[in-house]
Coordinates of C-alpha atoms and ligand atoms in Angstrom, one line a residue:
X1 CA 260.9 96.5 1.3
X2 CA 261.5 100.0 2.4
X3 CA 261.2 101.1 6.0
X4 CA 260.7 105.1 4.8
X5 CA 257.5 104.1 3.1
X6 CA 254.1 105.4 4.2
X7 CA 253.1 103.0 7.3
X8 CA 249.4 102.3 6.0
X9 CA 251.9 100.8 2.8
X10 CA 254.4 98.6 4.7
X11 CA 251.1 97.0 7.0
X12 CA 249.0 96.2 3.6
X13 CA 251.8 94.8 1.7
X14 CA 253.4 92.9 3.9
X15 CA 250.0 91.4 4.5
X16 CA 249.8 90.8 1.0
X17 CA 253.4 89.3 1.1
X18 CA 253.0 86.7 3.7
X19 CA 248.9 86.0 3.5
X20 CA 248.7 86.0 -0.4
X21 CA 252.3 85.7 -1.6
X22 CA 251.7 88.1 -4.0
X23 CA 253.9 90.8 -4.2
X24 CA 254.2 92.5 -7.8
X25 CA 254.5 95.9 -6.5
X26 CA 256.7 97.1 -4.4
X27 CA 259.5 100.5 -4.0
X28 CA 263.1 100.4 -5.3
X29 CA 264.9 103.3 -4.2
X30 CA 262.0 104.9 -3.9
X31 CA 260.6 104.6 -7.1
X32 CA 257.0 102.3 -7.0
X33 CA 257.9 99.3 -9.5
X34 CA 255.7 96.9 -10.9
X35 CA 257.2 93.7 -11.6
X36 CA 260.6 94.7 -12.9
X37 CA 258.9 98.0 -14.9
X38 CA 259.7 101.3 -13.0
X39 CA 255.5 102.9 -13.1
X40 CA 256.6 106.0 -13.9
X41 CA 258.4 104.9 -17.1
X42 CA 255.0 103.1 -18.2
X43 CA 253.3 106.7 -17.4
X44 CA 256.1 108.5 -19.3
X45 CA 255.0 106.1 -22.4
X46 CA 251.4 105.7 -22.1
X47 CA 250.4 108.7 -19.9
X48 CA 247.1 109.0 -17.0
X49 CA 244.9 107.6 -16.0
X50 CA 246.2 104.3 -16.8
X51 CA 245.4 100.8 -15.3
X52 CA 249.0 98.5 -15.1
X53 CA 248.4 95.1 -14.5
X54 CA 251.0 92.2 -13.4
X55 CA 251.0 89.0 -15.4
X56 CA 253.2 87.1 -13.3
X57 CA 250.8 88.0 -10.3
X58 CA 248.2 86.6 -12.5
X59 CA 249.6 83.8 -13.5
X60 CA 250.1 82.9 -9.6
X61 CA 246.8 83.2 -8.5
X62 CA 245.3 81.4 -11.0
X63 CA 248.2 78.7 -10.1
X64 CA 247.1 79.1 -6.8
X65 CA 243.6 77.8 -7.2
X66 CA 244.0 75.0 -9.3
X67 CA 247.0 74.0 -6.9
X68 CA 244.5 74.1 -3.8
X69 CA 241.8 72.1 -5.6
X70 CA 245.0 69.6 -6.6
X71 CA 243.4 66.1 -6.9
X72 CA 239.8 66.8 -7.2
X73 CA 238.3 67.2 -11.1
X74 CA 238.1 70.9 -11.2
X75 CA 237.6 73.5 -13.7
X76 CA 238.5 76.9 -13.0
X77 CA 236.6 79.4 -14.9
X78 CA 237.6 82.0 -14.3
X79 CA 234.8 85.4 -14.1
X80 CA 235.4 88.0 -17.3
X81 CA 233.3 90.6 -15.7
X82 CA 235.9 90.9 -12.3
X83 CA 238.2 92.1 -16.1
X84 CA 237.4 91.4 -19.4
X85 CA 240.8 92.8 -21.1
X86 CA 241.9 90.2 -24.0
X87 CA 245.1 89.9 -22.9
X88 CA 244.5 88.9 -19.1
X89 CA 241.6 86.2 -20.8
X90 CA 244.6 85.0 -23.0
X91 CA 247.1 84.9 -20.8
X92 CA 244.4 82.9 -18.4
X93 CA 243.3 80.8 -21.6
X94 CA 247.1 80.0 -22.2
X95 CA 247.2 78.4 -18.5
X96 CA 244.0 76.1 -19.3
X97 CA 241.6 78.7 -17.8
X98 CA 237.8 78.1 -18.7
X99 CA 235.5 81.3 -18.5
X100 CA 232.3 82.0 -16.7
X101 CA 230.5 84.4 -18.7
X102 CA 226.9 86.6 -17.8
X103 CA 226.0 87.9 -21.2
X104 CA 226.5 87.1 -25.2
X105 CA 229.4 89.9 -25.2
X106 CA 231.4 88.5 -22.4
X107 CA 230.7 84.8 -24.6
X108 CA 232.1 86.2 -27.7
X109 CA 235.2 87.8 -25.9
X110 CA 236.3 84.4 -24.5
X111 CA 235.4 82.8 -27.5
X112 CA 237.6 85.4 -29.7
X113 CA 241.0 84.4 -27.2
X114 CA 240.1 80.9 -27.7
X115 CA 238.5 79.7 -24.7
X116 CA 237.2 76.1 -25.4
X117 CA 233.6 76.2 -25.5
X118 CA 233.3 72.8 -23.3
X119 CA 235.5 75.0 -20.3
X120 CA 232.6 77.7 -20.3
X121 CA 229.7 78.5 -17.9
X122 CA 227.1 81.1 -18.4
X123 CA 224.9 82.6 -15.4
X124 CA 222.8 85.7 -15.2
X125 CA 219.0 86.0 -14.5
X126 CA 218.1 87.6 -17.2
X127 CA 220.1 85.8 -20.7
X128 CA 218.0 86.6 -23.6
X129 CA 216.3 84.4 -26.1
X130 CA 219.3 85.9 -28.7
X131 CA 221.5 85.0 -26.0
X132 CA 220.4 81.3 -25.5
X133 CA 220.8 80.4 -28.9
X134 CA 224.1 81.9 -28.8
X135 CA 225.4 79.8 -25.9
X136 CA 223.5 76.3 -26.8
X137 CA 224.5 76.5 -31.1
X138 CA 228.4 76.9 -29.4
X139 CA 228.3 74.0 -27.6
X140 CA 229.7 75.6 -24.0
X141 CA 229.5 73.3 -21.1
X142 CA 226.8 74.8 -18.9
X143 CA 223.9 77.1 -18.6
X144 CA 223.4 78.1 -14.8
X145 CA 219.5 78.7 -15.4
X146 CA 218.2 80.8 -12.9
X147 CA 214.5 81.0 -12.9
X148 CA 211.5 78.5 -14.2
X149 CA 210.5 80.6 -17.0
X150 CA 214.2 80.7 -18.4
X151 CA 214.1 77.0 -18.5
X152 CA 211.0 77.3 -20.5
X153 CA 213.3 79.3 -22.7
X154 CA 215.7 77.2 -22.8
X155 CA 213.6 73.9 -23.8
X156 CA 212.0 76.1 -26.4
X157 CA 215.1 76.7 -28.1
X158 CA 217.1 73.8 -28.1
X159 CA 214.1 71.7 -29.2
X160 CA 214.2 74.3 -32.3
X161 CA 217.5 73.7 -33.0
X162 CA 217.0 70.0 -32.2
X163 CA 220.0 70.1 -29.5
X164 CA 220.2 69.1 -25.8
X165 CA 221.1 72.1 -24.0
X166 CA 223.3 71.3 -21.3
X167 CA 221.7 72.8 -17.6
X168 CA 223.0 73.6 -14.5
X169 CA 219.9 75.3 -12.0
X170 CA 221.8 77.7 -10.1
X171 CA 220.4 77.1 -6.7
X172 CA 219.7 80.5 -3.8
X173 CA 220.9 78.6 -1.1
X174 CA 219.9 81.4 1.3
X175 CA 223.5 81.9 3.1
X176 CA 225.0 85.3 4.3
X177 CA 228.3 86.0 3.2
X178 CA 229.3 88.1 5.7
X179 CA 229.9 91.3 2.8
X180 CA 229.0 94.1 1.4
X181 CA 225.0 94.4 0.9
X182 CA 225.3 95.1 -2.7
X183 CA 227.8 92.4 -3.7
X184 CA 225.6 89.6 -1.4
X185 CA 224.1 87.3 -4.0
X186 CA 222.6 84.1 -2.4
X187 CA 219.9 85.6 0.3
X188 CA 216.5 84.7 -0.2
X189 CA 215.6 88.4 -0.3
X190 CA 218.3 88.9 -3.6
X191 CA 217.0 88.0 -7.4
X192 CA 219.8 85.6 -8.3
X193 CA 219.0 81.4 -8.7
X194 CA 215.8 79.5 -7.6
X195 CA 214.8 79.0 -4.0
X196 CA 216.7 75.9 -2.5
X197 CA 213.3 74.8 -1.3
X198 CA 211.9 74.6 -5.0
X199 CA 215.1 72.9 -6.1
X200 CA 214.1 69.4 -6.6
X201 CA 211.0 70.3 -7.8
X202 CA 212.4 72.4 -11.0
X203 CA 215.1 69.3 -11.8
X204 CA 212.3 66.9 -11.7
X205 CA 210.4 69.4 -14.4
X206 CA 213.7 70.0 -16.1
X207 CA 214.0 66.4 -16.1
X208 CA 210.5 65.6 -18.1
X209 CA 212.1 68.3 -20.9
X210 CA 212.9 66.9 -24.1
X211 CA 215.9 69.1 -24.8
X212 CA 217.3 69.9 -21.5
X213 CA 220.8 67.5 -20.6
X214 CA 220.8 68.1 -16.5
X215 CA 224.4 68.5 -16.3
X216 CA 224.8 70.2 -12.7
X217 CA 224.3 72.6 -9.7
X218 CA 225.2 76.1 -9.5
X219 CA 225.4 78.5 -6.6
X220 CA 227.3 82.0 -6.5
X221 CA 227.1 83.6 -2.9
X222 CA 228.3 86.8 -2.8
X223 CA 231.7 88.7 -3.5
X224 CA 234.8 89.5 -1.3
X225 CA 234.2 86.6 1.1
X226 CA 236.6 86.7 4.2
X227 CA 235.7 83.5 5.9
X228 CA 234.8 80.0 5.5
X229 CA 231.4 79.3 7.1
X230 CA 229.3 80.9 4.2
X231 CA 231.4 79.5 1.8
X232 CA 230.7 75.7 3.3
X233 CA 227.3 76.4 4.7
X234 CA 226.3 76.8 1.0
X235 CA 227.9 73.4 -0.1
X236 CA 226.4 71.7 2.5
X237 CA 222.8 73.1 0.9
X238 CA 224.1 71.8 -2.2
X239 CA 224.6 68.6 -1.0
X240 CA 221.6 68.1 0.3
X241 CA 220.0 68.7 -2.7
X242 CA 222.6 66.4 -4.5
X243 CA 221.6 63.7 -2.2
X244 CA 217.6 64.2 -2.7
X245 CA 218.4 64.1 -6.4
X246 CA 220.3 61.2 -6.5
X247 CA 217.5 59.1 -4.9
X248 CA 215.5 60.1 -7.3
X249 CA 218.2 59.1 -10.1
X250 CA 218.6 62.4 -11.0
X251 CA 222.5 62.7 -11.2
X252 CA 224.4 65.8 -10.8
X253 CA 227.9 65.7 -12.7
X254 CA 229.4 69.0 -12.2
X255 CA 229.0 71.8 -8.8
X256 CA 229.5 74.9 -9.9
X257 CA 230.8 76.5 -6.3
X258 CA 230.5 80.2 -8.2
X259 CA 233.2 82.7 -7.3
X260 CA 233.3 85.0 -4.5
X261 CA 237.0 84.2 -2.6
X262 CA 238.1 87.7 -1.4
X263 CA 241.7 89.6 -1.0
X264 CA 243.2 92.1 0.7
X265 CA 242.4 96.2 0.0
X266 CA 243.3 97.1 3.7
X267 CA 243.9 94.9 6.8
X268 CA 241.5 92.2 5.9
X269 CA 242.6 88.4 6.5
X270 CA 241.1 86.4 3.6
X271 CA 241.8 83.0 3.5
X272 CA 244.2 81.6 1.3
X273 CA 242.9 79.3 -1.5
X274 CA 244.0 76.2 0.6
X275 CA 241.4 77.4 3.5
X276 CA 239.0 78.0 0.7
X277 CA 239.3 74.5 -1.3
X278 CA 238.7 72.8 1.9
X279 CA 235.7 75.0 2.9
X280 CA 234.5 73.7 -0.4
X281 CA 235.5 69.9 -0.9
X282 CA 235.2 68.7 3.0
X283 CA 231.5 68.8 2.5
X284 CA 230.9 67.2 -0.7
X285 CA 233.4 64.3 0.5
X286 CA 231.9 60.7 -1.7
X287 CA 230.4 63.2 -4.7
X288 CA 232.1 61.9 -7.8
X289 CA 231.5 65.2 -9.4
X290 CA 234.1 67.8 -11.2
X291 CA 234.1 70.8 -9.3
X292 CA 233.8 74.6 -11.2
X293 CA 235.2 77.1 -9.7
X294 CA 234.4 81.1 -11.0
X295 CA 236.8 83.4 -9.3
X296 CA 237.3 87.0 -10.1
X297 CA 238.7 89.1 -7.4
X298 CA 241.0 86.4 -6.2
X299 CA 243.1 86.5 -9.9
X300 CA 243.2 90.2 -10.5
X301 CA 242.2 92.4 -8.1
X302 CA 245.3 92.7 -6.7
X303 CA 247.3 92.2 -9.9
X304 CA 246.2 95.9 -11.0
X305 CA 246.8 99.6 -10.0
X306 CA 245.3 102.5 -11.5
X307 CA 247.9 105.1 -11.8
X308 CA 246.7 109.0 -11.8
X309 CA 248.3 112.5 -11.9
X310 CA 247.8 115.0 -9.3
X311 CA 246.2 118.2 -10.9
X312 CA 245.8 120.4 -8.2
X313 CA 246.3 120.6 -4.5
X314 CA 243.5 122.8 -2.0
X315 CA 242.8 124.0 1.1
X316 CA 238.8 124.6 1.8
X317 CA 237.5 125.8 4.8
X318 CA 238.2 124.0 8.2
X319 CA 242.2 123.2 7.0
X320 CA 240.0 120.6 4.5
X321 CA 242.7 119.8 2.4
X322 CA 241.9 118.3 -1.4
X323 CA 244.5 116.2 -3.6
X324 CA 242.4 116.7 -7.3
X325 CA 243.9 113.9 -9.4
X326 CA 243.1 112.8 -13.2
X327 CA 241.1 109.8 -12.4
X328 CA 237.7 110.3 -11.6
X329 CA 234.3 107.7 -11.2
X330 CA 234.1 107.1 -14.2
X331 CA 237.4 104.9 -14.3
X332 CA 237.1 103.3 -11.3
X333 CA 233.6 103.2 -9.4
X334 CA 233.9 101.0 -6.3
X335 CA 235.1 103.7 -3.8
X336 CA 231.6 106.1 -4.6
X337 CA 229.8 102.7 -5.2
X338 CA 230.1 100.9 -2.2
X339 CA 232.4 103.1 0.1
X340 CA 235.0 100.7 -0.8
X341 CA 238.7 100.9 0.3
X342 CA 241.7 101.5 -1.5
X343 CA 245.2 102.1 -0.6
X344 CA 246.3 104.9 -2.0
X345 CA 250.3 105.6 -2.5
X346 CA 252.6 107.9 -4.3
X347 CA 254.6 106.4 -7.8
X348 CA 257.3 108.3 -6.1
X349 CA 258.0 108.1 -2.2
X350 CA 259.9 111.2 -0.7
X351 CA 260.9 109.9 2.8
X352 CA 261.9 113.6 4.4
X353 CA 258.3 114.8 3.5
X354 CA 255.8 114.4 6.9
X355 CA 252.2 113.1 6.1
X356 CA 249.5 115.1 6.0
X357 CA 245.6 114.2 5.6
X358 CA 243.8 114.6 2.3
X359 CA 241.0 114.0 0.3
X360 CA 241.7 111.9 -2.7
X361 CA 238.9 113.3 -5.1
X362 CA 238.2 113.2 -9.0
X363 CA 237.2 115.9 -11.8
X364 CA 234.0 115.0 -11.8
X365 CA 231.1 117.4 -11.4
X366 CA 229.8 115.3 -8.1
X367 CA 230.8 115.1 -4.5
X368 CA 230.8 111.4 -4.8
X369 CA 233.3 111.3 -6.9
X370 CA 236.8 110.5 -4.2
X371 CA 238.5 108.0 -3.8
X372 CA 239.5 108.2 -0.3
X373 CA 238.2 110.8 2.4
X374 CA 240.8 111.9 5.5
X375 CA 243.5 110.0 4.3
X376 CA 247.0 110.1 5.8
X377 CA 249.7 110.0 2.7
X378 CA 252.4 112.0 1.7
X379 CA 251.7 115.6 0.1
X380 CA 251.9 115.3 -3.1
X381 CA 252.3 118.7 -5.9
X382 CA 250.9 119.0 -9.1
X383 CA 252.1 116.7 -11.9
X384 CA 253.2 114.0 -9.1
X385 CA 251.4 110.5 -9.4
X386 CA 249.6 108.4 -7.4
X387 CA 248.2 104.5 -7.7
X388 CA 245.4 103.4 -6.4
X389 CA 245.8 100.0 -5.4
X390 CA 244.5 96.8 -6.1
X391 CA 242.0 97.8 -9.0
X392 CA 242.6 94.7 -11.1
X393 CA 238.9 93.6 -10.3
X394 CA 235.7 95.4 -11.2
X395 CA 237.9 98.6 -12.1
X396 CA 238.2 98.5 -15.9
X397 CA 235.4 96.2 -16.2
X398 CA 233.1 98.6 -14.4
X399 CA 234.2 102.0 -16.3
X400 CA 232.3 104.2 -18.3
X401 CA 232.6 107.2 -20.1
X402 CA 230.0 109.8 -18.1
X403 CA 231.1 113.4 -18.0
X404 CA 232.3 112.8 -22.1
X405 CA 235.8 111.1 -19.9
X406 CA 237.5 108.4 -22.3
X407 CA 238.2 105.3 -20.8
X408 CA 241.3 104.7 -19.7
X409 CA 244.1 103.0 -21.5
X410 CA 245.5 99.7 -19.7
X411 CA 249.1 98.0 -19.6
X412 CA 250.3 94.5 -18.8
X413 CA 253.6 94.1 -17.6
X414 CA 255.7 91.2 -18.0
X415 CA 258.9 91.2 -16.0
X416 CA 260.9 94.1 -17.2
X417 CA 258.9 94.8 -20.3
X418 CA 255.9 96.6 -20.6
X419 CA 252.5 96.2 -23.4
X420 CA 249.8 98.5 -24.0
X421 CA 246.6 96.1 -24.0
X422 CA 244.1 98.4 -24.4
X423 CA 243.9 102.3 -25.8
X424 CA 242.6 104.6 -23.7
X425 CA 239.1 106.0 -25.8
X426 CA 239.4 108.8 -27.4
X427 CA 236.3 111.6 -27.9
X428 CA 235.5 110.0 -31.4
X429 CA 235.3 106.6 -29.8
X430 CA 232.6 107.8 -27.1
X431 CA 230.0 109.5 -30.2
X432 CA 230.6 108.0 -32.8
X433 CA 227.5 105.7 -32.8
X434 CA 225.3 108.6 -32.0
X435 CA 223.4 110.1 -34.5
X436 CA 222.0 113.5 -35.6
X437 CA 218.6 113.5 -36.9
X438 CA 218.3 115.2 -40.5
X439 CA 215.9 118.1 -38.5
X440 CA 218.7 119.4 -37.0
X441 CA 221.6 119.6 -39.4
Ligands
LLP501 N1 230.2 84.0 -10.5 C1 229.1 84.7 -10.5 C2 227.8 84.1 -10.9 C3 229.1 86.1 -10.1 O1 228.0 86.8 -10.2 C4 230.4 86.6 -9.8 C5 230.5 88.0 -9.4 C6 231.5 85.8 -9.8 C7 231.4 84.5 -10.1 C8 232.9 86.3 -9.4 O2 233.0 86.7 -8.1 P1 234.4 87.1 -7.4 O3 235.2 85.9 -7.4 O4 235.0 88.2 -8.3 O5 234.0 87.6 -6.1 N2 231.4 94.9 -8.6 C9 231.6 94.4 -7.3 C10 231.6 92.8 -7.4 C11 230.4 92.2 -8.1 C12 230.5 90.7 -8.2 C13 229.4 90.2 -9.1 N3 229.5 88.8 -9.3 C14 232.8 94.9 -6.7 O6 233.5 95.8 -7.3 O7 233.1 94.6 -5.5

């Protein structure tokens, strides 16, 4: 660690280093490193924007979890959407990873790295007929059903294809999480599972189905969860509705727990997976049931960085001063999308330089579209680079291409060598399913 690096650096990373133990970036000699790959080499290679991602900080999250949970019979699936890249699902897969999936795409991509089918969970309110066929005919080991009607469904078509289609209900167990509004997930007022107060009643209907093979509960709470009450306020819910079930000789194999364990992008204290399995297992102490866990976040998000070039630097009016950089929205939505932070530091410190304050904004055509507002950094010229930290989760996986922008291209390092996983899109790649009526050519 080097003293001469920006202050808002040293506090989040040594954060990192002793709450999280996981420490994949960090300067040598100035240069910011990833793993034993020097960034600015991977840029030289592969160019900007460009997400870099850290196996072996991967690989110890994920060892992380399943360490925590230790005794108990766990699963830990983990959630493509938090990044859906085929290498991080392989490199998860090769580690004994399950998958939660939320649509028939995210199936087929942890399907295609081998994923075993009996190690997958699918949620979502809204799965398709298409989509329920797809899920029951390969055999995965769950379907969170989230309303009455998609139970219906779900009956419907496994007595068609004269299967029992394995069930979980995901239950809203009406618990804050304590986080943002727009990544809270199990408040009465939000669309996600069925009422805890109709619970019972929808397993004693599932229960009269021909086709339906109760296998579970489900809950998912929310996102970026700092502390533990929510966490075991919810699997206290649960358990109440395990109990009521079992007197009724309804039996409830596996608890899904969802994902939702959240990490450091600032000064937050999360809690460390240790805290977490006990927020989880203390109150469903005497269930003989295998526990599925769905993180995200808590793998990746601080396994990646998205690394940009500085374009131009401004002064507007009021000594307003603007860092343009090659990255816009489109690569990484979270800042314009829910305010969120991230740090934000140079691929290259230069300790003589004095900080100045800055706005961190993209090419795009909106004034949404920054990534951090008054922030204190080093100045930084033209063709310099920054990385925006801790944009392993929901950064790729969130992208698009608006403003005709390509996707960006993403790397996975591996000690001191360095793979391109992903191409960034080219223009050809964003049209070239659209099509020009005959009228016009
Ligand atoms: N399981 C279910 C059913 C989920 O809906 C989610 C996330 C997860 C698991 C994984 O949650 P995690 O462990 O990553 O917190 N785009 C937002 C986050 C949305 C989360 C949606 N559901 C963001 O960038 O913060």
């Amino acid at each position: 660690m080097q003293k001469l690096m920006p202050k808002r650096v040293e506090k989040t990373y040594l954060g990192s280093m002793t709450k999280c133990n996981q420490f994949e970036f960090e300067y040598r000699q100035n240069h910011l490193f990833c793993e034993d790959c020097r960034v600015d080499e991977i840029i030289k290679k592969h160019g900007t924007p460009l997400y870099v991602y850290s196996r072996s900080n991967i690989v110890e999250q994920f060892k992380q979890m399943t360490r925590a949970f230790g005794t108990h019979t766990h699963v830990v699936c983990y959630s493509v959407k938090a990044n859906s890249n085929g290498a991080i699902l392989k490199t998860l897969v090769n580690l004994g990873a399950g998958m939660d999936v939320v649509s028939g795409g995210e199936l087929r991509r942890a399907l295609n790295v081998g994923c075993d089918p009996k190690k997958i969970v699918y949620s979502g309110v809204g799965k398709t007929a298409n989509e329920i066929r797809f899920a029951i005919q390969t055999g995965i080991l769950q379907i969170n059903c989230e309303s009455e009607q998609e139970l219906s469904t779900i009956q419907n078509i496994a007595s068609s294809l004269n299967i029992k289609a394995p069930v979980a209900l995901r239950v809203n167990p009406d618990i804050d999480p304590k986080t943002h509004p727009y990544i809270s997930t199990g408040l009465k007022e939000n669309k996600f599972g069925i009422s805890h107060l109709k619970a019972v009643s929808v397993y004693k209907s599932a229960l009269s189905m021909s086709h339906i093979e109760i296998t579970g509960i489900s809950c998912h709470i929310g996102s970026q969860i700092l502390e533990c009450e929510p966490f075991r306020n919810a699997m206290i819910k649960l358990k109440d509705i395990i109990n009521q079930l079992a007197a009724i000789n309804i039996p409830v194999k596996n608890v899904d727990v969802g994902g939702g364990l959240g990490i450091i992008y600032n000064n937050e204290n999360p809690l460390t997976a240790t805290d977490y399995a006990r927020a989880i297992t203390e109150p469903l102490t005497g269930l003989d049931c295998t526990i599925l866990l769905e993180p995200g976040r808590f793998i990746v998000g601080n396994a990646g960085i998205l690394v940009t070039k500085v374009i131009y630097v401004k002064e507007g009016d009021h000594k307003e001063h603007f860092t343009i950089v090659d990255a816009a929205f489109n690569d990484l939505k979270r800042p314009m999308l829910y305010g969120a932070y991230h740090e934000i530091i140079p691929v290259m410190v230069s300790p003589e330089k004095k900080t100045i304050t800055t706005n961190i904004e993209g090419p795009i055509c909106e004034t949404t579209d920054r990534f951090a507002r008054h922030r204190e950094m080093q100045p930084t010229e033209p063709g310099e680079y920054l990385a925006i930290m801790s944009t392993g989760a929901y950064g790729m996986s969130m992208a698009c291409t608006y403003n005709s922008r390509g996707r960006p291209a993403e790397v996975l390092v591996k000690g001191d060598q360095f793979f391109l996983v992903r191409k960034a899109d080219s223009i050809e790649d964003i049209t070239h399913n659209e099509i020009m009526p005959g009228f016009l050519t």
